[in-house]
Coordinates of C-alpha atoms in Angstrom, one line a residue:
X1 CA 72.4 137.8 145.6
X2 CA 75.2 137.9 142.7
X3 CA 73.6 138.8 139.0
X4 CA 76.1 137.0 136.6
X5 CA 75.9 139.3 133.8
X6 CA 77.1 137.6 130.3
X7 CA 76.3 139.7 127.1
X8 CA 78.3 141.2 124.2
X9 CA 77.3 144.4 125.3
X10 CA 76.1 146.7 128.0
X11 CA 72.1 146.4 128.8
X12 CA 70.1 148.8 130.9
X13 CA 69.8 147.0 133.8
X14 CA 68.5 149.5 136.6
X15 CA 66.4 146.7 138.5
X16 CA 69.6 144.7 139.2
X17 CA 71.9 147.2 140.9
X18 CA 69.0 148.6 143.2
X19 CA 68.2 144.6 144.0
X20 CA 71.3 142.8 143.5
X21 CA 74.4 142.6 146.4
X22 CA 77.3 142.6 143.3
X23 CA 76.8 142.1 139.9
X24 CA 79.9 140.1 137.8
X25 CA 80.2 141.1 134.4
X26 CA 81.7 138.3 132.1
X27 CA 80.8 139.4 128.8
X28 CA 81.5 136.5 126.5
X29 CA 84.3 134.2 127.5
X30 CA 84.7 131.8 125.6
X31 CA 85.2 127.7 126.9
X32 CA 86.8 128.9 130.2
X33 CA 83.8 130.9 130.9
X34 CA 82.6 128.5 133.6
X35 CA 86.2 127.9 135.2
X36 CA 86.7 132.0 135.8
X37 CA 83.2 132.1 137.3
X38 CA 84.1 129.5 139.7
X39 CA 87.0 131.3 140.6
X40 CA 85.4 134.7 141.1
X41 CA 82.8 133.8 142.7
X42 CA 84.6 131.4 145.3
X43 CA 87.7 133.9 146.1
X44 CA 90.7 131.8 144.1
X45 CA 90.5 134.9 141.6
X46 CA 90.5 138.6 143.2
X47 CA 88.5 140.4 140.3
X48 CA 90.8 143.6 139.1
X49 CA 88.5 144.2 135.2
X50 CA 87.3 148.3 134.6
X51 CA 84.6 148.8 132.7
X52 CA 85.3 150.4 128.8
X53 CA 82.3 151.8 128.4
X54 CA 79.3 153.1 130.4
X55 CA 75.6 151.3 131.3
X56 CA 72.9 153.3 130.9
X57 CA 69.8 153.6 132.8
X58 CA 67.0 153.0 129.9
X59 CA 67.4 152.8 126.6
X60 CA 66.5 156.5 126.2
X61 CA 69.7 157.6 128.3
X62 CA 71.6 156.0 124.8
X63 CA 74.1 157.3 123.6
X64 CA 75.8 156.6 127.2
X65 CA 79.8 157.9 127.2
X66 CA 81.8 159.3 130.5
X67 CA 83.8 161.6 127.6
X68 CA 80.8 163.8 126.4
X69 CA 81.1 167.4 125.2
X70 CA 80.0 170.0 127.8
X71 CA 76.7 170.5 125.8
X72 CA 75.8 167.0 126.2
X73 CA 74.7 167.2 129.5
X74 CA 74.0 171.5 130.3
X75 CA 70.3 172.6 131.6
X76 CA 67.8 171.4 131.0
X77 CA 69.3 167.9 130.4
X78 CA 71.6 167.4 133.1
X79 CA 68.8 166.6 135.4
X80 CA 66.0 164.9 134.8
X81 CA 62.7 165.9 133.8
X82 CA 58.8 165.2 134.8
X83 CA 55.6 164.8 133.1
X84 CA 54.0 168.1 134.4
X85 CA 57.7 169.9 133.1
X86 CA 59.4 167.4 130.8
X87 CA 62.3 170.1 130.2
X88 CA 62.5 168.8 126.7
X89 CA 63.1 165.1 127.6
X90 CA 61.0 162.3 126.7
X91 CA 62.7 160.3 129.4
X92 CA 62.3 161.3 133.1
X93 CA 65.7 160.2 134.6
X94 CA 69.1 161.3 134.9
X95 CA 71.3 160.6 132.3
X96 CA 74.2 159.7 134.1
X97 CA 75.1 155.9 134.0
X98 CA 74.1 153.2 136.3
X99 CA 78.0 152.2 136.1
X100 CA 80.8 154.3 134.5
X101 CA 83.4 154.0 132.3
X102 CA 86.6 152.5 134.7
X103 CA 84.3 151.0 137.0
X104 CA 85.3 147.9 138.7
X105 CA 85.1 146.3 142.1
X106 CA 87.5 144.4 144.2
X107 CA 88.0 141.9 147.3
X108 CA 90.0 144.5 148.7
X109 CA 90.0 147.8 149.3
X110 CA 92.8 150.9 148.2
X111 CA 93.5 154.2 149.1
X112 CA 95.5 156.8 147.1
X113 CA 97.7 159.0 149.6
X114 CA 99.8 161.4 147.8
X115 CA 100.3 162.4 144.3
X116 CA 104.6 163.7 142.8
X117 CA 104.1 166.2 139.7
X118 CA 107.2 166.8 137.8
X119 CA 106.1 170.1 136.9
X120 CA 103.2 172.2 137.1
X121 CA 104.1 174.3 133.8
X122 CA 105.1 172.7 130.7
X123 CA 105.8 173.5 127.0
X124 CA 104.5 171.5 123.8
X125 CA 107.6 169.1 123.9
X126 CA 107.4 168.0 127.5
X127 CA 106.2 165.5 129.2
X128 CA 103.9 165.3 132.6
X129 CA 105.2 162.6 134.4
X130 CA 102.8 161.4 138.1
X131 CA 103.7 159.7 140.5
X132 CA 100.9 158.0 143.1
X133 CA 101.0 156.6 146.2
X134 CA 98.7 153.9 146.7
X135 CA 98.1 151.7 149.8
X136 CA 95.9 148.3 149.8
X137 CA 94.1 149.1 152.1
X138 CA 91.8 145.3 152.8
X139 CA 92.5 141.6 153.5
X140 CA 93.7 140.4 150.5
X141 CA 96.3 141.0 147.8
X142 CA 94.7 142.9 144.8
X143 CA 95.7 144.7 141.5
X144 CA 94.3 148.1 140.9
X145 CA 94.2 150.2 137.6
X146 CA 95.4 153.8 138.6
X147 CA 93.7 156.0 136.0
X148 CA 94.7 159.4 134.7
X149 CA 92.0 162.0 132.9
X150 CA 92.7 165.2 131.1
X151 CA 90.0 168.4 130.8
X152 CA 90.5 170.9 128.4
X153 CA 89.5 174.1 130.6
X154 CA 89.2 176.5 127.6
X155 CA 89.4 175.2 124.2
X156 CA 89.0 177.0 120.7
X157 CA 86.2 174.5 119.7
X158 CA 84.5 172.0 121.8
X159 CA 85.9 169.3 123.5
X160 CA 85.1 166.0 125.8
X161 CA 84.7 167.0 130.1
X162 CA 87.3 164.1 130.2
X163 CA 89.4 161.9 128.6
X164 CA 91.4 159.2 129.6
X165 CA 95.3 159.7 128.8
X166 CA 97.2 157.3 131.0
X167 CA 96.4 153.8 132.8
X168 CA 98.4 151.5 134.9
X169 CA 97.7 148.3 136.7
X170 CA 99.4 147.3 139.6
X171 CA 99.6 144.4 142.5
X172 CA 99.5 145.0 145.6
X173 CA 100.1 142.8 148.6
X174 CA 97.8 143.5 151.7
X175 CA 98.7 146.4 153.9
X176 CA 101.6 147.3 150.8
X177 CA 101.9 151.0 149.7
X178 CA 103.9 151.6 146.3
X179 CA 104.3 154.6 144.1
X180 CA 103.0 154.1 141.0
X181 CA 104.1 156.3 138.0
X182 CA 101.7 157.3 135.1
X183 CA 103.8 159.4 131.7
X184 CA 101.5 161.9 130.0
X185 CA 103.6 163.8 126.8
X186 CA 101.7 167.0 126.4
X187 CA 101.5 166.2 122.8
X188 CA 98.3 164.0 124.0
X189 CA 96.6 167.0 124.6
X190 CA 95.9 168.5 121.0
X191 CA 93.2 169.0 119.5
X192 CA 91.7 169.7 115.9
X193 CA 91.4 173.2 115.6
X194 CA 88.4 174.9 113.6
X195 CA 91.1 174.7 110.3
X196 CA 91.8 171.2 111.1
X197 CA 95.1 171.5 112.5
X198 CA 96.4 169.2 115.2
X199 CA 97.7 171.5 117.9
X200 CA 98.3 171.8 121.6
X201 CA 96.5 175.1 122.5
X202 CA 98.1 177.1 125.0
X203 CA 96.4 177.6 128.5
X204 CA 94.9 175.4 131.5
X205 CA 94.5 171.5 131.9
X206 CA 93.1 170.0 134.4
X207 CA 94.8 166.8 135.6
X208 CA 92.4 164.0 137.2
X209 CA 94.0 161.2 139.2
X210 CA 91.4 158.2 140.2
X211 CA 90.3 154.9 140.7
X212 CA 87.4 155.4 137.7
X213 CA 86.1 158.2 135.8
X214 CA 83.3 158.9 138.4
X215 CA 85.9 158.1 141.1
X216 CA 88.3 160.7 141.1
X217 CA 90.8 161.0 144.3
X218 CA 92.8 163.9 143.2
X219 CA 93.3 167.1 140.6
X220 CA 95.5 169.5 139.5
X221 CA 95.8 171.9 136.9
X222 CA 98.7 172.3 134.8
X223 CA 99.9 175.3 132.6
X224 CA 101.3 174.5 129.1
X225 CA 102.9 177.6 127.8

Protein backbone atom coordinates (compact mmCIF):
# COMPACT_ATOMS: atom_id res chain seq x y z
CA UNK A 1 0.00 0.00 0.00
CA UNK A 2 1.42 3.59 -1.19
CA UNK A 3 -0.19 6.77 0.86
CA UNK A 4 0.02 9.68 -1.74
CA UNK A 5 0.49 12.37 0.60
CA UNK A 6 -0.48 15.96 -1.13
CA UNK A 7 -0.68 18.98 1.45
CA UNK A 8 0.94 22.37 1.81
CA UNK A 9 2.39 21.31 4.82
CA UNK A 10 3.54 18.48 7.06
CA UNK A 11 0.55 16.57 9.00
CA UNK A 12 1.03 14.16 11.84
CA UNK A 13 0.45 11.17 10.32
CA UNK A 14 1.67 8.30 12.70
CA UNK A 15 -1.08 5.77 11.57
CA UNK A 16 0.33 5.86 8.00
CA UNK A 17 4.04 5.02 8.42
CA UNK A 18 3.29 2.09 10.93
CA UNK A 19 0.46 0.81 8.10
CA UNK A 20 1.63 2.09 4.93
CA UNK A 21 4.60 0.15 2.62
CA UNK A 22 6.00 3.86 1.26
CA UNK A 23 4.50 6.98 1.52
CA UNK A 24 5.06 9.72 -1.59
CA UNK A 25 5.03 13.12 -0.61
CA UNK A 26 3.90 15.60 -3.48
CA UNK A 27 2.93 18.56 -1.65
CA UNK A 28 1.19 20.77 -4.13
CA UNK A 29 2.21 20.47 -7.69
CA UNK A 30 0.56 22.27 -9.72
CA UNK A 31 -1.16 20.85 -13.42
CA UNK A 32 1.61 18.28 -13.75
CA UNK A 33 0.65 16.85 -10.49
CA UNK A 34 -0.93 13.81 -12.05
CA UNK A 35 1.88 13.18 -14.77
CA UNK A 36 4.83 13.03 -11.86
CA UNK A 37 2.64 10.64 -9.93
CA UNK A 38 2.44 8.45 -12.81
CA UNK A 39 5.91 8.53 -13.17
CA UNK A 40 6.90 7.76 -9.59
CA UNK A 41 4.82 5.42 -8.95
CA UNK A 42 5.40 3.36 -12.27
CA UNK A 43 9.40 3.59 -12.14
CA UNK A 44 9.97 6.21 -15.34
CA UNK A 45 11.02 8.69 -12.50
CA UNK A 46 13.66 7.49 -9.71
CA UNK A 47 12.42 9.74 -6.69
CA UNK A 48 15.75 11.75 -5.46
CA UNK A 49 13.33 14.86 -3.12
CA UNK A 50 14.76 15.39 0.91
CA UNK A 51 12.51 16.51 3.12
CA UNK A 52 12.99 20.50 4.49
CA UNK A 53 11.38 20.13 7.44
CA UNK A 54 10.40 17.51 9.96
CA UNK A 55 6.75 15.47 10.60
CA UNK A 56 5.80 15.27 13.85
CA UNK A 57 4.14 12.64 15.64
CA UNK A 58 0.93 14.57 17.17
CA UNK A 59 0.26 17.84 17.22
CA UNK A 60 1.65 18.15 20.71
CA UNK A 61 5.28 17.12 19.44
CA UNK A 62 4.84 20.87 17.48
CA UNK A 63 7.27 22.83 17.22
CA UNK A 64 9.08 19.79 15.23
CA UNK A 65 12.81 21.06 13.93
CA UNK A 66 16.03 18.56 13.42
CA UNK A 67 18.17 22.05 14.42
CA UNK A 68 16.86 22.46 18.14
CA UNK A 69 18.94 23.93 21.00
CA UNK A 70 20.31 21.28 23.38
CA UNK A 71 17.67 22.31 25.95
CA UNK A 72 14.96 21.50 23.63
CA UNK A 73 15.10 18.01 24.10
CA UNK A 74 17.33 17.30 27.84
CA UNK A 75 15.56 15.13 30.68
CA UNK A 76 12.79 14.92 31.36
CA UNK A 77 11.70 15.68 27.67
CA UNK A 78 13.85 13.71 25.65
CA UNK A 79 11.85 10.68 26.34
CA UNK A 80 8.53 10.30 26.78
CA UNK A 81 6.33 10.44 29.59
CA UNK A 82 3.22 8.36 31.26
CA UNK A 83 0.12 9.07 33.02
CA UNK A 84 1.24 7.56 36.42
CA UNK A 85 4.75 10.00 35.83
CA UNK A 86 3.93 12.52 33.06
CA UNK A 87 7.61 14.06 33.64
CA UNK A 88 6.11 17.43 32.86
CA UNK A 89 4.57 16.41 29.49
CA UNK A 90 1.05 16.49 28.57
CA UNK A 91 1.84 14.34 25.61
CA UNK A 92 3.08 10.72 26.25
CA UNK A 93 5.44 10.11 23.17
CA UNK A 94 8.75 10.88 21.98
CA UNK A 95 9.33 13.89 20.48
CA UNK A 96 11.46 12.93 17.80
CA UNK A 97 9.88 13.05 14.25
CA UNK A 98 8.14 10.41 12.44
CA UNK A 99 10.37 11.61 9.36
CA UNK A 100 13.40 14.07 9.60
CA UNK A 101 14.56 16.91 8.02
CA UNK A 102 16.72 15.39 4.68
CA UNK A 103 14.75 12.42 4.60
CA UNK A 104 14.05 10.90 1.36
CA UNK A 105 13.84 7.46 -0.29
CA UNK A 106 15.02 5.96 -3.43
CA UNK A 107 14.73 3.04 -6.08
CA UNK A 108 18.23 2.38 -5.39
CA UNK A 109 20.34 2.05 -2.74
CA UNK A 110 24.01 4.09 -1.87
CA UNK A 111 26.75 3.58 0.27
CA UNK A 112 29.28 6.27 1.42
CA UNK A 113 32.90 4.67 1.68
CA UNK A 114 35.48 7.06 2.48
CA UNK A 115 35.54 10.67 3.42
CA UNK A 116 39.19 13.41 2.15
CA UNK A 117 39.52 16.37 4.73
CA UNK A 118 41.71 19.14 3.65
CA UNK A 119 42.56 19.87 7.05
CA UNK A 120 41.72 19.03 10.35
CA UNK A 121 42.83 22.52 11.92
CA UNK A 122 41.80 25.70 10.43
CA UNK A 123 41.85 29.51 11.10
CA UNK A 124 38.83 32.07 10.63
CA UNK A 125 39.76 32.63 6.91
CA UNK A 126 39.89 29.10 5.65
CA UNK A 127 37.89 26.95 4.22
CA UNK A 128 36.95 23.09 5.00
CA UNK A 129 36.81 21.52 1.90
CA UNK A 130 35.26 17.28 1.91
CA UNK A 131 35.55 15.07 -0.25
CA UNK A 132 33.04 11.65 -0.30
CA UNK A 133 33.13 8.71 -1.86
CA UNK A 134 29.89 7.35 -2.66
CA UNK A 135 28.91 4.11 -4.53
CA UNK A 136 25.22 3.29 -5.91
CA UNK A 137 24.91 0.55 -4.50
CA UNK A 138 21.11 -0.98 -6.20
CA UNK A 139 19.65 -1.64 -9.67
CA UNK A 140 19.01 1.46 -11.02
CA UNK A 141 20.66 4.82 -11.76
CA UNK A 142 19.76 7.41 -8.98
CA UNK A 143 20.78 10.96 -7.68
CA UNK A 144 21.56 11.32 -4.04
CA UNK A 145 21.90 14.61 -1.97
CA UNK A 146 25.19 14.18 0.11
CA UNK A 147 24.56 16.35 3.14
CA UNK A 148 27.00 18.14 5.50
CA UNK A 149 26.04 19.27 9.35
CA UNK A 150 28.01 21.33 11.63
CA UNK A 151 27.74 21.10 15.89
CA UNK A 152 29.04 23.70 17.80
CA UNK A 153 30.72 21.51 20.74
CA UNK A 154 31.14 24.41 23.18
CA UNK A 155 29.70 27.69 22.45
CA UNK A 156 29.52 31.02 24.56
CA UNK A 157 25.61 31.06 24.26
CA UNK A 158 23.36 28.46 23.03
CA UNK A 159 23.32 26.98 19.80
CA UNK A 160 21.37 24.36 17.40
CA UNK A 161 22.74 20.22 17.94
CA UNK A 162 23.01 20.62 14.06
CA UNK A 163 22.83 22.65 11.31
CA UNK A 164 23.05 22.06 7.79
CA UNK A 165 26.10 23.90 6.08
CA UNK A 166 26.71 22.23 2.73
CA UNK A 167 24.45 19.99 0.17
CA UNK A 168 25.18 18.41 -3.10
CA UNK A 169 23.17 16.26 -5.43
CA UNK A 170 24.60 13.95 -7.53
CA UNK A 171 23.80 11.02 -10.40
CA UNK A 172 24.91 8.08 -10.20
CA UNK A 173 24.84 5.21 -12.59
CA UNK A 174 24.33 1.63 -11.15
CA UNK A 175 27.31 -0.01 -9.52
CA UNK A 176 29.21 3.85 -10.18
CA UNK A 177 31.29 5.22 -7.28
CA UNK A 178 32.34 9.07 -7.57
CA UNK A 179 33.85 11.43 -5.10
CA UNK A 180 31.79 14.03 -4.37
CA UNK A 181 33.09 17.38 -2.95
CA UNK A 182 31.14 19.53 -0.42
CA UNK A 183 33.10 23.50 0.49
CA UNK A 184 32.43 24.66 4.03
CA UNK A 185 34.29 28.40 4.68
CA UNK A 186 34.66 28.52 8.41
CA UNK A 187 33.10 31.80 8.28
CA UNK A 188 29.69 29.71 8.25
CA UNK A 189 30.34 28.78 11.56
CA UNK A 190 29.78 32.15 13.62
CA UNK A 191 27.56 32.86 15.78
CA UNK A 192 25.94 35.95 17.64
CA UNK A 193 27.78 36.34 20.66
CA UNK A 194 25.94 37.56 24.04
CA UNK A 195 27.01 41.48 22.68
CA UNK A 196 25.67 40.67 19.43
CA UNK A 197 28.74 40.31 17.50
CA UNK A 198 28.98 37.87 14.59
CA UNK A 199 32.10 35.85 15.35
CA UNK A 200 33.70 32.40 14.82
CA UNK A 201 34.50 31.33 18.37
CA UNK A 202 37.62 29.46 18.70
CA UNK A 203 37.55 25.71 19.72
CA UNK A 204 35.90 22.28 18.50
CA UNK A 205 33.34 21.52 15.63
CA UNK A 206 32.00 18.57 14.87
CA UNK A 207 31.66 17.75 11.20
CA UNK A 208 28.69 15.36 10.20
CA UNK A 209 28.77 13.71 6.77
CA UNK A 210 25.23 11.83 5.81
CA UNK A 211 22.53 10.80 3.77
CA UNK A 212 19.82 12.89 6.19
CA UNK A 213 20.03 14.54 9.43
CA UNK A 214 18.98 11.29 11.33
CA UNK A 215 21.21 9.44 8.90
CA UNK A 216 24.60 10.26 9.53
CA UNK A 217 27.53 7.94 7.92
CA UNK A 218 30.50 9.71 9.15
CA UNK A 219 32.13 12.52 11.72
CA UNK A 220 34.89 14.40 12.51
CA UNK A 221 35.88 17.13 14.56
CA UNK A 222 37.75 19.98 13.43
CA UNK A 223 39.90 22.57 15.37
CA UNK A 224 39.58 26.28 14.33
CA UNK A 225 42.22 28.19 16.00
Amino acid sequence: MVVVFISSKPLAMPWVKEQADAVLVQWYAGEQQGNTLADILTGKVNPSGKLNVSFPRSTGNTPCFYNHFVTDREEPFDQPGTPDEPKGHYVFDTPEPLWNFGHGKSYTTFDYEGCVWSDSVLTAKDTLTVTVTVKNTGKYDGKEVVQLYVRDKVSSVATPVQQLKAFRKELLKRGEAKQIELVLPVSELALYNAKMEEVVEPGEFEIQIGAASDDIRMKRIILVK
